[in-house]
mmCIF file with all atom_site columns, C-alpha atoms and ligand atoms in Angstrom:
data_model
loop_
_atom_site.group_PDB
_atom_site.id
_atom_site.type_symbol
_atom_site.label_atom_id
_atom_site.label_alt_id
_atom_site.label_comp_id
_atom_site.label_asym_id
_atom_site.label_entity_id
_atom_site.label_seq_id
_atom_site.pdbx_PDB_ins_code
_atom_site.Cartn_x
_atom_site.Cartn_y
_atom_site.Cartn_z
_atom_site.occupancy
_atom_site.B_iso_or_equiv
_atom_site.pdbx_formal_charge
_atom_site.auth_seq_id
_atom_site.auth_comp_id
_atom_site.auth_asym_id
_atom_site.auth_atom_id
_atom_site.pdbx_PDB_model_num
ATOM   1   C  CA  . MET A 1 1   ? 2.084   -1.404  4.831   1.00 77.00 ? 7   MET A CA  1
ATOM   2   C  CA  . LYS A 1 2   ? 2.882   -1.902  1.157   1.00 80.00 ? 8   LYS A CA  1
ATOM   3   C  CA  . GLN A 1 3   ? 5.473   -3.943  -1.356  1.00 95.00 ? 9   GLN A CA  1
ATOM   4   C  CA  . VAL A 1 4   ? 6.127   -4.503  -4.546  1.00 98.00 ? 10  VAL A CA  1
ATOM   5   C  CA  . PHE A 1 5   ? 6.432   -7.925  -6.042  1.00 98.00 ? 11  PHE A CA  1
ATOM   6   C  CA  . ASP A 1 6   ? 8.042   -9.127  -9.031  1.00 98.00 ? 12  ASP A CA  1
ATOM   7   C  CA  . ILE A 1 7   ? 6.809   -12.382 -11.055 1.00 98.00 ? 13  ILE A CA  1
ATOM   8   C  CA  . LYS A 1 8   ? 7.849   -13.832 -14.214 1.00 98.00 ? 14  LYS A CA  1
ATOM   9   C  CA  . THR A 1 9   ? 5.174   -15.155 -16.438 1.00 98.00 ? 15  THR A CA  1
ATOM   10  C  CA  . SER A 1 10  ? 6.040   -17.869 -18.701 1.00 98.00 ? 16  SER A CA  1
ATOM   11  C  CA  . SER A 1 11  ? 3.159   -18.029 -21.431 1.00 98.00 ? 17  SER A CA  1
ATOM   12  C  CA  . ARG A 1 12  ? 1.467   -15.754 -23.187 1.00 98.00 ? 18  ARG A CA  1
ATOM   13  C  CA  . ASN A 1 13  ? -1.808  -16.059 -21.293 1.00 98.00 ? 19  ASN A CA  1
ATOM   14  C  CA  . GLN A 1 14  ? -1.372  -17.542 -17.791 1.00 98.00 ? 20  GLN A CA  1
ATOM   15  C  CA  . LEU A 1 15  ? -3.318  -17.169 -14.220 1.00 98.00 ? 21  LEU A CA  1
ATOM   16  C  CA  . ILE A 1 16  ? -0.732  -17.804 -11.583 1.00 97.00 ? 22  ILE A CA  1
ATOM   17  C  CA  . ASP A 1 17  ? -1.741  -18.614 -7.568  1.00 97.00 ? 23  ASP A CA  1
ATOM   18  C  CA  . ILE A 1 18  ? -0.018  -15.953 -5.733  1.00 98.00 ? 24  ILE A CA  1
ATOM   19  C  CA  . THR A 1 19  ? -2.084  -16.621 -2.325  1.00 98.00 ? 25  THR A CA  1
ATOM   20  C  CA  . PRO A 1 20  ? 0.757   -17.807 -0.645  1.00 97.00 ? 26  PRO A CA  1
ATOM   21  C  CA  . THR A 1 21  ? 2.689   -14.666 -0.952  1.00 98.00 ? 27  THR A CA  1
ATOM   22  C  CA  . VAL A 1 22  ? -0.281  -12.414 0.132   1.00 98.00 ? 28  VAL A CA  1
ATOM   23  C  CA  . GLU A 1 23  ? -1.090  -14.765 3.132   1.00 98.00 ? 29  GLU A CA  1
ATOM   24  C  CA  . GLU A 1 24  ? 2.485   -14.560 4.189   1.00 97.00 ? 30  GLU A CA  1
ATOM   25  C  CA  . PHE A 1 25  ? 2.704   -10.692 3.552   1.00 97.00 ? 31  PHE A CA  1
ATOM   26  C  CA  . VAL A 1 26  ? -0.586  -10.326 5.779   1.00 97.00 ? 32  VAL A CA  1
ATOM   27  C  CA  . LYS A 1 27  ? 1.023   -12.374 8.699   1.00 97.00 ? 33  LYS A CA  1
ATOM   28  C  CA  . LEU A 1 28  ? 3.942   -10.406 8.225   1.00 96.00 ? 34  LEU A CA  1
ATOM   29  C  CA  . SER A 1 29  ? 2.234   -7.051  8.635   1.00 96.00 ? 35  SER A CA  1
ATOM   30  C  CA  . GLU A 1 30  ? 0.882   -8.118  11.910  1.00 96.00 ? 36  GLU A CA  1
ATOM   31  C  CA  . VAL A 1 31  ? -2.605  -6.331  11.186  1.00 97.00 ? 37  VAL A CA  1
ATOM   32  C  CA  . GLU A 1 32  ? -5.435  -8.038  12.875  1.00 98.00 ? 38  GLU A CA  1
ATOM   33  C  CA  . SER A 1 33  ? -8.217  -6.343  11.462  1.00 98.00 ? 39  SER A CA  1
ATOM   34  C  CA  . GLY A 1 34  ? -8.293  -4.756  8.145   1.00 98.00 ? 40  GLY A CA  1
ATOM   35  C  CA  . ILE A 1 35  ? -8.434  -4.342  4.100   1.00 98.00 ? 41  ILE A CA  1
ATOM   36  C  CA  . CYS A 1 36  ? -5.715  -6.048  1.732   1.00 98.00 ? 42  CYS A CA  1
ATOM   37  C  CA  . VAL A 1 37  ? -5.487  -4.532  -1.635  1.00 98.00 ? 43  VAL A CA  1
ATOM   38  C  CA  . ILE A 1 38  ? -3.665  -6.624  -4.381  1.00 98.00 ? 44  ILE A CA  1
ATOM   39  C  CA  . TYR A 1 39  ? -3.192  -4.362  -7.618  1.00 98.00 ? 45  TYR A CA  1
ATOM   40  C  CA  . THR A 1 40  ? -1.068  -4.809  -11.020 1.00 98.00 ? 46  THR A CA  1
ATOM   41  C  CA  . PRO A 1 41  ? 0.481   -1.907  -12.590 1.00 98.00 ? 47  PRO A CA  1
ATOM   42  C  CA  . HIS A 1 42  ? 0.443   -3.264  -16.165 1.00 98.00 ? 48  HIS A CA  1
ATOM   43  C  CA  . THR A 1 43  ? -2.532  -2.592  -19.297 1.00 98.00 ? 49  THR A CA  1
ATOM   44  C  CA  . THR A 1 44  ? -2.306  -6.611  -19.860 1.00 98.00 ? 50  THR A CA  1
ATOM   45  C  CA  . THR A 1 45  ? -2.487  -7.824  -16.653 1.00 98.00 ? 51  THR A CA  1
ATOM   46  C  CA  . ALA A 1 46  ? -4.941  -8.665  -14.232 1.00 98.00 ? 52  ALA A CA  1
ATOM   47  C  CA  . ILE A 1 47  ? -5.883  -9.767  -10.785 1.00 98.00 ? 53  ILE A CA  1
ATOM   48  C  CA  . THR A 1 48  ? -8.654  -12.100 -9.914  1.00 98.00 ? 54  THR A CA  1
ATOM   49  C  CA  . ILE A 1 49  ? -10.214 -14.334 -7.023  1.00 98.00 ? 55  ILE A CA  1
ATOM   50  C  CA  . ASN A 1 50  ? -11.449 -17.843 -8.099  1.00 97.00 ? 56  ASN A CA  1
ATOM   51  C  CA  . GLU A 1 51  ? -11.113 -21.724 -7.639  1.00 95.00 ? 57  GLU A CA  1
ATOM   52  C  CA  . ASN A 1 52  ? -7.205  -22.548 -7.178  1.00 88.00 ? 58  ASN A CA  1
ATOM   53  C  CA  . ALA A 1 53  ? -8.100  -26.098 -6.438  1.00 88.00 ? 59  ALA A CA  1
ATOM   54  C  CA  . ASP A 1 54  ? -8.973  -27.234 -9.678  1.00 91.00 ? 60  ASP A CA  1
ATOM   55  C  CA  . PRO A 1 55  ? -6.450  -26.220 -12.419 1.00 91.00 ? 61  PRO A CA  1
ATOM   56  C  CA  . SER A 1 56  ? -9.038  -26.794 -15.167 1.00 96.00 ? 62  SER A CA  1
ATOM   57  C  CA  . VAL A 1 57  ? -10.683 -23.503 -13.843 1.00 97.00 ? 63  VAL A CA  1
ATOM   58  C  CA  . LYS A 1 58  ? -7.763  -21.607 -14.788 1.00 96.00 ? 64  LYS A CA  1
ATOM   59  C  CA  . ALA A 1 59  ? -7.771  -23.087 -18.118 1.00 97.00 ? 65  ALA A CA  1
ATOM   60  C  CA  . ASP A 1 60  ? -11.265 -22.552 -18.650 1.00 98.00 ? 66  ASP A CA  1
ATOM   61  C  CA  . ILE A 1 61  ? -11.382 -18.778 -17.971 1.00 98.00 ? 67  ILE A CA  1
ATOM   62  C  CA  . ILE A 1 62  ? -8.131  -18.358 -20.314 1.00 98.00 ? 68  ILE A CA  1
ATOM   63  C  CA  . ARG A 1 63  ? -10.148 -20.611 -23.130 1.00 98.00 ? 69  ARG A CA  1
ATOM   64  C  CA  . LYS A 1 64  ? -13.346 -18.579 -22.647 1.00 98.00 ? 70  LYS A CA  1
ATOM   65  C  CA  . LEU A 1 65  ? -11.360 -15.080 -22.378 1.00 98.00 ? 71  LEU A CA  1
ATOM   66  C  CA  . ALA A 1 66  ? -9.764  -16.053 -25.958 1.00 98.00 ? 72  ALA A CA  1
ATOM   67  C  CA  . ASP A 1 67  ? -13.346 -16.703 -27.449 1.00 98.00 ? 73  ASP A CA  1
ATOM   68  C  CA  . ILE A 1 68  ? -14.496 -13.228 -26.319 1.00 98.00 ? 74  ILE A CA  1
ATOM   69  C  CA  . PHE A 1 69  ? -11.582 -11.616 -27.295 1.00 98.00 ? 75  PHE A CA  1
ATOM   70  C  CA  . PRO A 1 70  ? -9.824  -13.229 -29.765 1.00 98.00 ? 76  PRO A CA  1
ATOM   71  C  CA  . HIS A 1 71  ? -5.909  -12.325 -30.928 1.00 96.00 ? 77  HIS A CA  1
ATOM   72  C  CA  . GLU A 1 72  ? -7.134  -10.898 -34.419 1.00 95.00 ? 78  GLU A CA  1
ATOM   73  C  CA  . ASP A 1 73  ? -10.088 -9.002  -34.938 1.00 95.00 ? 79  ASP A CA  1
ATOM   74  C  CA  . ASN A 1 74  ? -9.370  -5.884  -36.832 1.00 95.00 ? 80  ASN A CA  1
ATOM   75  C  CA  . TYR A 1 75  ? -8.688  -4.001  -33.749 1.00 97.00 ? 81  TYR A CA  1
ATOM   76  C  CA  . GLN A 1 76  ? -7.165  -0.353  -34.066 1.00 97.00 ? 82  GLN A CA  1
ATOM   77  C  CA  . HIS A 1 77  ? -4.325  -0.425  -31.296 1.00 97.00 ? 83  HIS A CA  1
ATOM   78  C  CA  . LEU A 1 78  ? -1.714  -1.920  -33.877 1.00 92.00 ? 84  LEU A CA  1
ATOM   79  C  CA  . GLU A 1 79  ? 0.646   -2.992  -31.059 1.00 95.00 ? 85  GLU A CA  1
ATOM   80  C  CA  . GLY A 1 80  ? -0.480  -6.533  -31.611 1.00 95.00 ? 86  GLY A CA  1
ATOM   81  C  CA  . ASN A 1 81  ? -1.983  -6.979  -28.203 1.00 98.00 ? 87  ASN A CA  1
ATOM   82  C  CA  . ALA A 1 82  ? -5.367  -5.556  -28.092 1.00 98.00 ? 88  ALA A CA  1
ATOM   83  C  CA  . ASP A 1 83  ? -7.187  -8.752  -26.893 1.00 98.00 ? 89  ASP A CA  1
ATOM   84  C  CA  . ALA A 1 84  ? -4.398  -8.418  -23.810 1.00 98.00 ? 90  ALA A CA  1
ATOM   85  C  CA  . HIS A 1 85  ? -5.404  -4.882  -23.000 1.00 98.00 ? 91  HIS A CA  1
ATOM   86  C  CA  . LEU A 1 86  ? -9.332  -6.150  -23.454 1.00 98.00 ? 92  LEU A CA  1
ATOM   87  C  CA  . LYS A 1 87  ? -8.807  -8.561  -21.070 1.00 98.00 ? 93  LYS A CA  1
ATOM   88  C  CA  . SER A 1 88  ? -7.131  -6.591  -18.550 1.00 98.00 ? 94  SER A CA  1
ATOM   89  C  CA  . SER A 1 89  ? -9.872  -4.483  -18.321 1.00 98.00 ? 95  SER A CA  1
ATOM   90  C  CA  . ALA A 1 90  ? -12.707 -7.096  -18.474 1.00 98.00 ? 96  ALA A CA  1
ATOM   91  C  CA  . ILE A 1 91  ? -10.916 -8.935  -15.403 1.00 98.00 ? 97  ILE A CA  1
ATOM   92  C  CA  . GLY A 1 92  ? -9.736  -5.284  -13.555 1.00 98.00 ? 98  GLY A CA  1
ATOM   93  C  CA  . CYS A 1 93  ? -6.439  -4.792  -12.019 1.00 98.00 ? 99  CYS A CA  1
ATOM   94  C  CA  . SER A 1 94  ? -6.942  -5.103  -8.472  1.00 98.00 ? 100 SER A CA  1
ATOM   95  C  CA  . GLU A 1 95  ? -9.151  -7.329  -5.797  1.00 98.00 ? 101 GLU A CA  1
ATOM   96  C  CA  . THR A 1 96  ? -9.959  -6.164  -2.155  1.00 98.00 ? 102 THR A CA  1
ATOM   97  C  CA  . VAL A 1 97  ? -9.751  -9.095  0.775   1.00 98.00 ? 103 VAL A CA  1
ATOM   98  C  CA  . VAL A 1 98  ? -11.017 -8.624  4.210   1.00 98.00 ? 104 VAL A CA  1
ATOM   99  C  CA  . ILE A 1 99  ? -8.490  -9.204  7.038   1.00 98.00 ? 105 ILE A CA  1
ATOM   100 C  CA  . ALA A 1 100 ? -10.221 -10.782 10.114  1.00 98.00 ? 106 ALA A CA  1
ATOM   101 C  CA  . ASP A 1 101 ? -8.021  -12.634 13.283  1.00 97.00 ? 107 ASP A CA  1
ATOM   102 C  CA  . GLY A 1 102 ? -4.845  -11.493 11.190  1.00 97.00 ? 108 GLY A CA  1
ATOM   103 C  CA  . SER A 1 103 ? -5.952  -13.669 8.025   1.00 97.00 ? 109 SER A CA  1
ATOM   104 C  CA  . LEU A 1 104 ? -7.234  -13.407 4.897   1.00 98.00 ? 110 LEU A CA  1
ATOM   105 C  CA  . ILE A 1 105 ? -11.085 -14.301 4.729   1.00 98.00 ? 111 ILE A CA  1
ATOM   106 C  CA  . LEU A 1 106 ? -11.203 -16.408 1.544   1.00 97.00 ? 112 LEU A CA  1
ATOM   107 C  CA  . GLY A 1 107 ? -13.394 -19.093 0.907   1.00 96.00 ? 113 GLY A CA  1
ATOM   108 C  CA  . THR A 1 108 ? -12.438 -22.785 0.860   1.00 95.00 ? 114 THR A CA  1
ATOM   109 C  CA  . TRP A 1 109 ? -11.970 -22.986 -2.795  1.00 95.00 ? 115 TRP A CA  1
ATOM   110 C  CA  . GLN A 1 110 ? -10.585 -19.200 -3.401  1.00 97.00 ? 116 GLN A CA  1
ATOM   111 C  CA  . GLY A 1 111 ? -7.373  -18.311 -4.589  1.00 97.00 ? 117 GLY A CA  1
ATOM   112 C  CA  . ILE A 1 112 ? -5.633  -14.601 -5.672  1.00 98.00 ? 118 ILE A CA  1
ATOM   113 C  CA  . MET A 1 113 ? -4.503  -15.110 -9.130  1.00 98.00 ? 119 MET A CA  1
ATOM   114 C  CA  . PHE A 1 114 ? -2.317  -13.249 -11.114 1.00 98.00 ? 120 PHE A CA  1
ATOM   115 C  CA  . CYS A 1 115 ? -3.492  -12.909 -14.555 1.00 98.00 ? 121 CYS A CA  1
ATOM   116 C  CA  . GLU A 1 116 ? -0.918  -12.325 -17.738 1.00 98.00 ? 122 GLU A CA  1
ATOM   117 C  CA  . PHE A 1 117 ? -2.428  -11.688 -21.131 1.00 98.00 ? 123 PHE A CA  1
ATOM   118 C  CA  . ASP A 1 118 ? 0.645   -10.637 -22.772 1.00 98.00 ? 124 ASP A CA  1
ATOM   119 C  CA  . GLY A 1 119 ? 3.773   -12.786 -21.518 1.00 98.00 ? 125 GLY A CA  1
ATOM   120 C  CA  . PRO A 1 120 ? 5.933   -14.043 -21.064 1.00 98.00 ? 126 PRO A CA  1
ATOM   121 C  CA  . ARG A 1 121 ? 7.377   -10.892 -19.408 1.00 98.00 ? 127 ARG A CA  1
ATOM   122 C  CA  . GLN A 1 122 ? 8.972   -9.845  -15.932 1.00 98.00 ? 128 GLN A CA  1
ATOM   123 C  CA  . ARG A 1 123 ? 5.759   -8.478  -14.394 1.00 98.00 ? 129 ARG A CA  1
ATOM   124 C  CA  . ARG A 1 124 ? 4.780   -7.019  -10.741 1.00 98.00 ? 130 ARG A CA  1
ATOM   125 C  CA  . PHE A 1 125 ? 1.897   -6.807  -8.163  1.00 98.00 ? 131 PHE A CA  1
ATOM   126 C  CA  . ILE A 1 126 ? 1.478   -4.534  -5.173  1.00 98.00 ? 132 ILE A CA  1
ATOM   127 C  CA  . ILE A 1 127 ? -0.114  -5.464  -1.938  1.00 98.00 ? 133 ILE A CA  1
ATOM   128 C  CA  . LYS A 1 128 ? -1.328  -2.549  0.203   1.00 97.00 ? 134 LYS A CA  1
ATOM   129 C  CA  . ILE A 1 129 ? -2.551  -3.253  3.969   1.00 97.00 ? 135 ILE A CA  1
ATOM   130 C  CA  . PHE A 1 130 ? -5.102  -1.006  5.714   1.00 97.00 ? 136 PHE A CA  1
ATOM   131 C  CA  . ASN A 1 131 ? -5.305  -1.551  9.603   1.00 96.00 ? 137 ASN A CA  1
ATOM   132 C  CA  . GLY A 1 132 ? -8.593  -0.690  10.699  1.00 92.00 ? 138 GLY A CA  1
HETATM 133 ZN ZN1 . LIG B 2 .   ? -0.859  -2.454  -26.478 1.00 90.70 ? 221 LIG B ZN1 1
#
């Protein structure tokens, strides 16, 4: 079972909690045991799992990534978004979560985040569920 989801981002750098969407899709799939892959098909976005309870964690991730990958840095890529490509590769474009008893196994504070690094834009992510 696979589905493409549209997401509209509102800033250049943004982490959006997509856990409720993923959980709802898992319920709809009626898969009791398996694996859920969350993937983003863009070169300047990413998917990560981290704390969703305290919003300052998202802000710290964005700030520290900006320290590591500054917007201007004599990059060879001339589109003006080299930092966004680097952030995307550092974080990664997918996450995998185990499904047990019909639900995602996530820790109490864990949430699945869509990461925008070159917004605002219309974006997509894909959820694919494997039964097994
Ligand atoms: Zn580019």
